[in-house]
PDB file of N, CA and C in Angstrom:
ATOM      1  N   MET A   1      92.233 112.725  96.724  1.00  0.00           N
ATOM      2  CA  MET A   1      93.995 112.466  97.416  1.00  0.00           C
ATOM      3  C   MET A   1      94.376 113.171  96.182  1.00  0.00           C
ATOM      4  N   PRO A   2      95.176 114.507  96.302  1.00  0.00           N
ATOM      5  CA  PRO A   2      95.710 115.258  94.755  1.00  0.00           C
ATOM      6  C   PRO A   2      96.294 114.377  94.595  1.00  0.00           C
ATOM      7  N   LEU A   3      97.038 114.451  93.422  1.00  0.00           N
ATOM      8  CA  LEU A   3      98.322 113.455  92.094  1.00  0.00           C
ATOM      9  C   LEU A   3      99.771 113.321  92.985  1.00  0.00           C
ATOM     10  N   ARG A   4      99.954 114.489  93.672  1.00  0.00           N
ATOM     11  CA  ARG A   4     101.414 114.748  94.510  1.00  0.00           C
ATOM     12  C   ARG A   4     101.385 113.850  95.340  1.00  0.00           C
ATOM     13  N   HIS A   5     100.004 113.523  96.874  1.00  0.00           N
ATOM     14  CA  HIS A   5      99.962 112.815  97.121  1.00  0.00           C
ATOM     15  C   HIS A   5     100.135 111.489  97.219  1.00  0.00           C
ATOM     16  N   ILE A   6      99.162 110.927  95.544  1.00  0.00           N
ATOM     17  CA  ILE A   6      99.503 109.659  95.196  1.00  0.00           C
ATOM     18  C   ILE A   6     100.195 109.507  94.682  1.00  0.00           C
ATOM     19  N   VAL A   7     101.314 110.028  94.634  1.00  0.00           N
ATOM     20  CA  VAL A   7     102.752 109.666  94.327  1.00  0.00           C
ATOM     21  C   VAL A   7     104.010 109.720  95.380  1.00  0.00           C
ATOM     22  N   THR A   8     103.153 110.774  96.581  1.00  0.00           N
ATOM     23  CA  THR A   8     104.496 111.061  97.511  1.00  0.00           C
ATOM     24  C   THR A   8     104.361 109.374  97.955  1.00  0.00           C
ATOM     25  N   SER A   9     102.515 108.950  98.508  1.00  0.00           N
ATOM     26  CA  SER A   9     102.881 107.462  98.809  1.00  0.00           C
ATOM     27  C   SER A   9     103.434 106.502  98.524  1.00  0.00           C
ATOM     28  N   ALA A  10     103.140 107.201  97.026  1.00  0.00           N
ATOM     29  CA  ALA A  10     104.119 105.073  96.359  1.00  0.00           C
ATOM     30  C   ALA A  10     105.161 105.028  96.415  1.00  0.00           C
ATOM     31  N   LEU A  11     105.859 106.776  95.751  1.00  0.00           N
ATOM     32  CA  LEU A  11     107.328 106.804  95.880  1.00  0.00           C
ATOM     33  C   LEU A  11     107.817 105.584  97.623  1.00  0.00           C
ATOM     34  N   ALA A  12     107.082 106.854  98.718  1.00  0.00           N
ATOM     35  CA  ALA A  12     107.572 106.711 100.199  1.00  0.00           C
ATOM     36  C   ALA A  12     107.322 104.711 100.629  1.00  0.00           C
ATOM     37  N   SER A  13     105.923 104.651  99.744  1.00  0.00           N
ATOM     38  CA  SER A  13     106.166 102.596  99.759  1.00  0.00           C
ATOM     39  C   SER A  13     106.485 101.489  99.012  1.00  0.00           C
ATOM     40  N   LEU A  14     107.031 102.642  97.673  1.00  0.00           N
ATOM     41  CA  LEU A  14     108.370 101.375  96.833  1.00  0.00           C
ATOM     42  C   LEU A  14     109.095 101.470  98.037  1.00  0.00           C
ATOM     43  N   SER A  15     109.926 102.871  98.391  1.00  0.00           N
ATOM     44  CA  SER A  15     111.571 102.977  98.966  1.00  0.00           C
ATOM     45  C   SER A  15     111.113 101.694 100.888  1.00  0.00           C
ATOM     46  N   LEU A  16     110.366 101.778 101.227  1.00  0.00           N
ATOM     47  CA  LEU A  16     109.717 101.227 102.166  1.00  0.00           C
ATOM     48  C   LEU A  16     109.825  99.842 101.985  1.00  0.00           C
ATOM     49  N   ALA A  17     109.269  99.155 100.753  1.00  0.00           N
ATOM     50  CA  ALA A  17     109.463  97.604 100.466  1.00  0.00           C
ATOM     51  C   ALA A  17     110.540  97.624 100.031  1.00  0.00           C
ATOM     52  N   LEU A  18     111.688  98.595  99.404  1.00  0.00           N
ATOM     53  CA  LEU A  18     113.084  97.551  98.766  1.00  0.00           C
ATOM     54  C   LEU A  18     113.801  98.154  99.968  1.00  0.00           C
ATOM     55  N   ALA A  19     113.505  99.036 101.224  1.00  0.00           N
ATOM     56  CA  ALA A  19     114.264  98.946 102.604  1.00  0.00           C
ATOM     57  C   ALA A  19     114.273  97.394 102.924  1.00  0.00           C
ATOM     58  N   SER A  20     112.946  97.060 103.426  1.00  0.00           N
ATOM     59  CA  SER A  20     112.574  95.511 104.194  1.00  0.00           C
ATOM     60  C   SER A  20     113.117  94.403 103.352  1.00  0.00           C
ATOM     61  N   VAL A  21     113.412  94.264 101.921  1.00  0.00           N
ATOM     62  CA  VAL A  21     113.466  93.695 101.548  1.00  0.00           C
ATOM     63  C   VAL A  21     114.937  93.387 101.678  1.00  0.00           C
ATOM     64  N   GLY A  22     115.864  94.512 101.944  1.00  0.00           N
ATOM     65  CA  GLY A  22     117.349  94.464 101.997  1.00  0.00           C
ATOM     66  C   GLY A  22     117.331  94.926 103.536  1.00  0.00           C
ATOM     67  N   ALA A  23     116.545  94.906 104.558  1.00  0.00           N
ATOM     68  CA  ALA A  23     116.785  94.864 105.691  1.00  0.00           C
ATOM     69  C   ALA A  23     116.971  93.144 105.895  1.00  0.00           C
ATOM     70  N   LEU A  24     115.688  92.047 105.029  1.00  0.00           N
ATOM     71  CA  LEU A  24     115.978  90.723 104.966  1.00  0.00           C
ATOM     72  C   LEU A  24     117.379  90.230 104.891  1.00  0.00           C
ATOM     73  N   THR A  25     118.064  90.749 103.824  1.00  0.00           N
ATOM     74  CA  THR A  25     119.566  90.126 103.833  1.00  0.00           C
ATOM     75  C   THR A  25     120.049  90.129 104.611  1.00  0.00           C
ATOM     76  N   LEU A  26     120.096  91.227 106.122  1.00  0.00           N
ATOM     77  CA  LEU A  26     121.231  91.392 106.591  1.00  0.00           C
ATOM     78  C   LEU A  26     120.975  91.580 108.104  1.00  0.00           C
ATOM     79  N   SER A  27     122.087  91.120 108.750  1.00  0.00           N
ATOM     80  CA  SER A  27     121.732  90.809 110.344  1.00  0.00           C
ATOM     81  C   SER A  27     121.193  91.553 111.098  1.00  0.00           C
ATOM     82  N   ALA A  28     120.300  91.560 112.286  1.00  0.00           N
ATOM     83  CA  ALA A  28     119.487  92.767 112.612  1.00  0.00           C
ATOM     84  C   ALA A  28     120.232  93.207 113.494  1.00  0.00           C
ATOM     85  N   GLY A  29     120.561  95.091 113.884  1.00  0.00           N
ATOM     86  CA  GLY A  29     121.362  95.940 114.255  1.00  0.00           C
ATOM     87  C   GLY A  29     121.575  96.724 113.416  1.00  0.00           C
ATOM     88  N   PRO A  30     122.484  97.560 113.062  1.00  0.00           N
ATOM     89  CA  PRO A  30     122.378  98.929 113.031  1.00  0.00           C
ATOM     90  C   PRO A  30     122.089  99.387 111.528  1.00  0.00           C
ATOM     91  N   ALA A  31     121.542  98.406 111.270  1.00  0.00           N
ATOM     92  CA  ALA A  31     121.186  98.218 108.805  1.00  0.00           C
ATOM     93  C   ALA A  31     119.537  98.416 109.681  1.00  0.00           C
ATOM     94  N   ALA A  32     118.968  98.067 110.624  1.00  0.00           N
ATOM     95  CA  ALA A  32     117.176  97.449 111.189  1.00  0.00           C
ATOM     96  C   ALA A  32     117.128  98.746 111.975  1.00  0.00           C
ATOM     97  N   ALA A  33     117.333  99.929 111.923  1.00  0.00           N
ATOM     98  CA  ALA A  33     117.482 100.820 112.391  1.00  0.00           C
ATOM     99  C   ALA A  33     116.051 101.153 111.565  1.00  0.00           C
ATOM    100  N   ASN A  34     115.565 102.470 112.615  1.00  0.00           N
ATOM    101  CA  ASN A  34     114.064 102.828 112.266  1.00  0.00           C
ATOM    102  C   ASN A  34     114.681 104.217 110.616  1.00  0.00           C
ATOM    103  N   PRO A  35     113.861 103.926 109.876  1.00  0.00           N
ATOM    104  CA  PRO A  35     114.465 104.756 108.529  1.00  0.00           C
ATOM    105  C   PRO A  35     113.659 106.287 108.934  1.00  0.00           C
ATOM    106  N   CYS A  36     114.332 107.248 107.818  1.00  0.00           N
ATOM    107  CA  CYS A  36     113.364 108.300 108.382  1.00  0.00           C
ATOM    108  C   CYS A  36     112.779 108.603 107.392  1.00  0.00           C
ATOM    109  N   GLY A  37     111.798 109.630 108.033  1.00  0.00           N
ATOM    110  CA  GLY A  37     110.291 109.782 107.422  1.00  0.00           C
ATOM    111  C   GLY A  37     109.486 109.073 107.732  1.00  0.00           C
ATOM    112  N   PHE A  38     108.018 107.926 107.002  1.00  0.00           N
ATOM    113  CA  PHE A  38     106.480 107.382 107.639  1.00  0.00           C
ATOM    114  C   PHE A  38     107.174 106.354 107.267  1.00  0.00           C
ATOM    115  N   TYR A  39     106.973 104.929 108.506  1.00  0.00           N
ATOM    116  CA  TYR A  39     107.320 104.178 107.903  1.00  0.00           C
ATOM    117  C   TYR A  39     106.140 103.183 109.141  1.00  0.00           C
ATOM    118  N   GLU A  40     106.145 102.088 109.050  1.00  0.00           N
ATOM    119  CA  GLU A  40     104.857 101.277 109.393  1.00  0.00           C
ATOM    120  C   GLU A  40     105.057 100.072 109.997  1.00  0.00           C
ATOM    121  N   THR A  41     104.541  99.521 111.004  1.00  0.00           N
ATOM    122  CA  THR A  41     105.364  97.761 111.481  1.00  0.00           C
ATOM    123  C   THR A  41     103.850  96.924 111.149  1.00  0.00           C
ATOM    124  N   ALA A  42     103.446  95.540 111.648  1.00  0.00           N
ATOM    125  CA  ALA A  42     102.362  94.951 111.473  1.00  0.00           C
ATOM    126  C   ALA A  42     101.420  95.790 112.380  1.00  0.00           C
ATOM    127  N   SER A  43     101.391  96.481 113.646  1.00  0.00           N
ATOM    128  CA  SER A  43     100.405  97.166 113.817  1.00  0.00           C
ATOM    129  C   SER A  43     100.884  99.009 114.187  1.00  0.00           C
ATOM    130  N   ASP A  44     101.966  99.739 114.358  1.00  0.00           N
ATOM    131  CA  ASP A  44     101.657 100.552 114.586  1.00  0.00           C
ATOM    132  C   ASP A  44     102.145 101.975 113.476  1.00  0.00           C
ATOM    133  N   ALA A  45     102.094 102.954 113.286  1.00  0.00           N
ATOM    134  CA  ALA A  45     102.402 103.617 112.233  1.00  0.00           C
ATOM    135  C   ALA A  45     103.358 104.582 113.174  1.00  0.00           C
ATOM    136  N   TYR A  46     104.478 105.278 112.760  1.00  0.00           N
ATOM    137  CA  TYR A  46     105.341 106.367 113.082  1.00  0.00           C
ATOM    138  C   TYR A  46     105.851 107.056 111.695  1.00  0.00           C
ATOM    139  N   TYR A  47     105.803 108.385 112.337  1.00  0.00           N
ATOM    140  CA  TYR A  47     106.957 109.192 111.731  1.00  0.00           C
ATOM    141  C   TYR A  47     108.519 109.455 112.499  1.00  0.00           C
ATOM    142  N   ASN A  48     109.289 108.803 111.414  1.00  0.00           N
ATOM    143  CA  ASN A  48     110.873 109.371 112.213  1.00  0.00           C
ATOM    144  C   ASN A  48     111.548 110.863 111.389  1.00  0.00           C
ATOM    145  N   HIS A  49     111.779 111.436 112.657  1.00  0.00           N
ATOM    146  CA  HIS A  49     112.105 113.000 111.853  1.00  0.00           C
ATOM    147  C   HIS A  49     113.918 113.247 112.458  1.00  0.00           C
ATOM    148  N   CYS A  50     114.332 112.862 110.726  1.00  0.00           N
ATOM    149  CA  CYS A  50     116.052 112.296 111.754  1.00  0.00           C
ATOM    150  C   CYS A  50     116.265 114.008 111.409  1.00  0.00           C
ATOM    151  N   THR A  51     116.559 114.582 112.569  1.00  0.00           N
ATOM    152  CA  THR A  51     117.250 115.602 111.984  1.00  0.00           C
ATOM    153  C   THR A  51     118.854 116.348 112.985  1.00  0.00           C
ATOM    154  N   SER A  52     119.848 116.566 113.475  1.00  0.00           N
ATOM    155  CA  SER A  52     120.945 117.441 114.049  1.00  0.00           C
ATOM    156  C   SER A  52     120.062 119.111 114.610  1.00  0.00           C
ATOM    157  N   ASP A  53     119.591 119.232 113.667  1.00  0.00           N
ATOM    158  CA  ASP A  53     119.140 120.330 113.966  1.00  0.00           C
ATOM    159  C   ASP A  53     118.204 120.673 115.002  1.00  0.00           C
ATOM    160  N   GLY A  54     118.063 120.155 115.719  1.00  0.00           N
ATOM    161  CA  GLY A  54     116.833 120.336 116.454  1.00  0.00           C
ATOM    162  C   GLY A  54     114.668 120.905 116.185  1.00  0.00           C
ATOM    163  N   SER A  55     114.986 121.386 115.032  1.00  0.00           N
ATOM    164  CA  SER A  55     114.280 122.188 114.588  1.00  0.00           C
ATOM    165  C   SER A  55     112.337 120.653 115.039  1.00  0.00           C
ATOM    166  N   HIS A  56     111.470 121.170 115.124  1.00  0.00           N
ATOM    167  CA  HIS A  56     110.095 120.672 114.980  1.00  0.00           C
ATOM    168  C   HIS A  56     109.855 120.667 113.746  1.00  0.00           C
ATOM    169  N   ILE A  57     108.852 120.236 112.966  1.00  0.00           N
ATOM    170  CA  ILE A  57     108.222 120.109 111.929  1.00  0.00           C
ATOM    171  C   ILE A  57     106.898 119.724 111.506  1.00  0.00           C
ATOM    172  N   VAL A  58     105.929 120.133 111.040  1.00  0.00           N
ATOM    173  CA  VAL A  58     104.667 119.539 110.571  1.00  0.00           C
ATOM    174  C   VAL A  58     104.421 118.472 109.324  1.00  0.00           C
ATOM    175  N   ILE A  59     104.000 117.679 110.069  1.00  0.00           N
ATOM    176  CA  ILE A  59     103.939 116.750 109.069  1.00  0.00           C
ATOM    177  C   ILE A  59     102.327 116.597 108.960  1.00  0.00           C
ATOM    178  N   GLU A  60     102.208 115.813 106.851  1.00  0.00           N
ATOM    179  CA  GLU A  60     100.977 115.730 106.850  1.00  0.00           C
ATOM    180  C   GLU A  60     100.050 114.332 106.961  1.00  0.00           C
ATOM    181  N   ILE A  61      98.680 114.102 107.298  1.00  0.00           N
ATOM    182  CA  ILE A  61      98.824 112.409 107.899  1.00  0.00           C
ATOM    183  C   ILE A  61      97.903 111.709 106.969  1.00  0.00           C
ATOM    184  N   ASP A  62      97.980 111.020 106.345  1.00  0.00           N
ATOM    185  CA  ASP A  62      97.062 110.399 106.201  1.00  0.00           C
ATOM    186  C   ASP A  62      96.044 109.654 106.131  1.00  0.00           C
ATOM    187  N   ASP A  63      94.835 109.648 107.406  1.00  0.00           N
ATOM    188  CA  ASP A  63      94.091 108.940 107.572  1.00  0.00           C
ATOM    189  C   ASP A  63      93.049 109.091 107.713  1.00  0.00           C
ATOM    190  N   TRP A  64      91.422 107.452 108.695  1.00  0.00           N
ATOM    191  CA  TRP A  64      90.165 108.119 107.519  1.00  0.00           C
ATOM    192  C   TRP A  64      89.764 109.055 108.277  1.00  0.00           C
ATOM    193  N   GLY A  65      89.261 109.839 106.729  1.00  0.00           N
ATOM    194  CA  GLY A  65      88.584 111.361 106.908  1.00  0.00           C
ATOM    195  C   GLY A  65      89.751 112.437 106.190  1.00  0.00           C
ATOM    196  N   PRO A  66      89.660 113.147 106.438  1.00  0.00           N
ATOM    197  CA  PRO A  66      89.930 114.606 105.561  1.00  0.00           C
ATOM    198  C   PRO A  66      91.709 114.072 106.634  1.00  0.00           C
ATOM    199  N   ASN A  67      92.463 114.397 105.791  1.00  0.00           N
ATOM    200  CA  ASN A  67      94.023 114.547 106.507  1.00  0.00           C
ATOM    201  C   ASN A  67      93.937 115.651 107.438  1.00  0.00           C
ATOM    202  N   SER A  68      95.264 114.594 108.577  1.00  0.00           N
ATOM    203  CA  SER A  68      95.351 116.237 109.611  1.00  0.00           C
ATOM    204  C   SER A  68      96.165 116.580 109.650  1.00  0.00           C
ATOM    205  N   GLU A  69      96.649 117.148 110.229  1.00  0.00           N
ATOM    206  CA  GLU A  69      98.895 117.425 110.401  1.00  0.00           C
ATOM    207  C   GLU A  69      99.024 117.387 111.888  1.00  0.00           C
ATOM    208  N   ARG A  70     100.083 117.340 112.500  1.00  0.00           N
ATOM    209  CA  ARG A  70     100.684 116.458 113.711  1.00  0.00           C
ATOM    210  C   ARG A  70     102.331 118.150 113.447  1.00  0.00           C
ATOM    211  N   CYS A  71     102.449 118.608 114.610  1.00  0.00           N
ATOM    212  CA  CYS A  71     103.923 119.029 115.448  1.00  0.00           C
ATOM    213  C   CYS A  71     104.818 118.174 115.252  1.00  0.00           C
ATOM    214  N   VAL A  72     106.047 117.444 114.449  1.00  0.00           N
ATOM    215  CA  VAL A  72     107.072 116.215 115.259  1.00  0.00           C
ATOM    216  C   VAL A  72     108.417 117.251 115.569  1.00  0.00           C
ATOM    217  N   VAL A  73     108.312 116.374 116.122  1.00  0.00           N
ATOM    218  CA  VAL A  73     110.018 116.370 117.113  1.00  0.00           C
ATOM    219  C   VAL A  73     110.842 115.484 116.744  1.00  0.00           C
ATOM    220  N   PRO A  74     112.202 115.821 116.744  1.00  0.00           N
ATOM    221  CA  PRO A  74     113.406 115.133 116.169  1.00  0.00           C
ATOM    222  C   PRO A  74     113.491 113.877 116.535  1.00  0.00           C
ATOM    223  N   GLY A  75     113.344 112.810 115.954  1.00  0.00           N
ATOM    224  CA  GLY A  75     113.799 111.284 116.562  1.00  0.00           C
ATOM    225  C   GLY A  75     112.015 111.005 115.550  1.00  0.00           C
ATOM    226  N   VAL A  76     111.319 109.633 116.038  1.00  0.00           N
ATOM    227  CA  VAL A  76     110.389 108.805 116.372  1.00  0.00           C
ATOM    228  C   VAL A  76     109.066 109.178 116.886  1.00  0.00           C
ATOM    229  N   THR A  77     107.642 109.322 116.344  1.00  0.00           N
ATOM    230  CA  THR A  77     106.860 109.523 116.881  1.00  0.00           C
ATOM    231  C   THR A  77     105.614 108.779 116.548  1.00  0.00           C
ATOM    232  N   TRP A  78     104.766 108.073 117.540  1.00  0.00           N
ATOM    233  CA  TRP A  78     103.626 106.923 116.684  1.00  0.00           C
ATOM    234  C   TRP A  78     103.087 108.078 116.728  1.00  0.00           C
ATOM    235  N   ILE A  79     102.930 107.377 115.692  1.00  0.00           N
ATOM    236  CA  ILE A  79     100.997 108.554 114.415  1.00  0.00           C
ATOM    237  C   ILE A  79      99.552 107.446 114.562  1.00  0.00           C
ATOM    238  N   GLY A  80      99.444 106.856 115.175  1.00  0.00           N
ATOM    239  CA  GLY A  80      98.140 105.737 115.112  1.00  0.00           C
ATOM    240  C   GLY A  80      98.757 104.155 115.481  1.00  0.00           C
ATOM    241  N   ALA A  81      97.055 103.560 114.764  1.00  0.00           N
ATOM    242  CA  ALA A  81      97.456 102.373 114.537  1.00  0.00           C
ATOM    243  C   ALA A  81      97.883 102.043 112.693  1.00  0.00           C
ATOM    244  N   ALA A  82      98.661 101.227 112.294  1.00  0.00           N
ATOM    245  CA  ALA A  82      98.585 101.031 110.586  1.00  0.00           C
ATOM    246  C   ALA A  82      97.858 100.589 110.300  1.00  0.00           C
ATOM    247  N   SER A  83      96.470 100.463 110.809  1.00  0.00           N
ATOM    248  CA  SER A  83      95.011  99.925 110.145  1.00  0.00           C
ATOM    249  C   SER A  83      94.738 101.072 110.030  1.00  0.00           C
ATOM    250  N   ASP A  84      94.882 102.595 110.360  1.00  0.00           N
ATOM    251  CA  ASP A  84      94.256 103.869 110.558  1.00  0.00           C
ATOM    252  C   ASP A  84      95.218 104.999 109.722  1.00  0.00           C
ATOM    253  N   ILE A  85      96.072 104.141 109.415  1.00  0.00           N
ATOM    254  CA  ILE A  85      97.201 105.429 108.211  1.00  0.00           C
ATOM    255  C   ILE A  85      97.582 104.572 107.518  1.00  0.00           C
ATOM    256  N   ASP A  86      96.917 105.485 106.404  1.00  0.00           N
ATOM    257  CA  ASP A  86      98.243 105.799 105.180  1.00  0.00           C
ATOM    258  C   ASP A  86      99.340 106.030 104.743  1.00  0.00           C
ATOM    259  N   GLY A  87      99.826 107.389 105.411  1.00  0.00           N
ATOM    260  CA  GLY A  87     100.869 107.491 105.161  1.00  0.00           C
ATOM    261  C   GLY A  87     101.360 108.638 105.738  1.00  0.00           C
ATOM    262  N   ALA A  88     102.150 109.731 105.458  1.00  0.00           N
ATOM    263  CA  ALA A  88     102.500 110.617 106.696  1.00  0.00           C
ATOM    264  C   ALA A  88     103.512 111.422 105.441  1.00  0.00           C
ATOM    265  N   TRP A  89     103.637 112.671 105.345  1.00  0.00           N
ATOM    266  CA  TRP A  89     104.810 112.924 104.955  1.00  0.00           C
ATOM    267  C   TRP A  89     105.447 114.833 105.588  1.00  0.00           C
ATOM    268  N   TYR A  90     106.933 115.157 105.496  1.00  0.00           N
ATOM    269  CA  TYR A  90     106.578 116.493 105.767  1.00  0.00           C
ATOM    270  C   TYR A  90     106.062 117.516 104.441  1.00  0.00           C
ATOM    271  N   THR A  91     105.149 118.689 105.338  1.00  0.00           N
ATOM    272  CA  THR A  91     104.619 120.014 104.639  1.00  0.00           C
ATOM    273  C   THR A  91     105.806 120.695 104.798  1.00  0.00           C
ATOM    274  N   GLY A  92     107.055 120.654 104.325  1.00  0.00           N
ATOM    275  CA  GLY A  92     107.687 122.450 104.719  1.00  0.00           C
ATOM    276  C   GLY A  92     107.832 123.158 105.070  1.00  0.00           C
ATOM    277  N   ARG A  93     107.276 123.115 106.395  1.00  0.00           N
ATOM    278  CA  ARG A  93     106.971 123.576 107.431  1.00  0.00           C
ATOM    279  C   ARG A  93     107.176 123.822 108.502  1.00  0.00           C
ATOM    280  N   THR A  94     107.333 124.480 109.702  1.00  0.00           N
ATOM    281  CA  THR A  94     108.275 124.577 111.073  1.00  0.00           C
ATOM    282  C   THR A  94     106.804 124.740 111.776  1.00  0.00           C
ATOM    283  N   CYS A  95     107.467 124.586 113.119  1.00  0.00           N
ATOM    284  CA  CYS A  95     105.494 124.280 114.129  1.00  0.00           C
ATOM    285  C   CYS A  95     106.857 124.968 115.611  1.00  0.00           C
TER     286      CYS A  95
END
């Protein structure tokens, strides 16, 4: 895996961990909304494309074997089982 992906995944994991700690201290409500970008629950992995322009983007998914790409629309997209996905990020391309 290229160093860029390792760093991106590590930063995303750290952000998710910090967001999780912050969410635990707040009551469930608007603060518990799905975060933008990659996130996972105990069983599922998602990518939330937060945009107001209606764009469709290409994300790269770090899964078993070679990474895969997927076109996602605005909002939350289920990308697989959490046990199969290590991360996902925007490639900088639209589709």
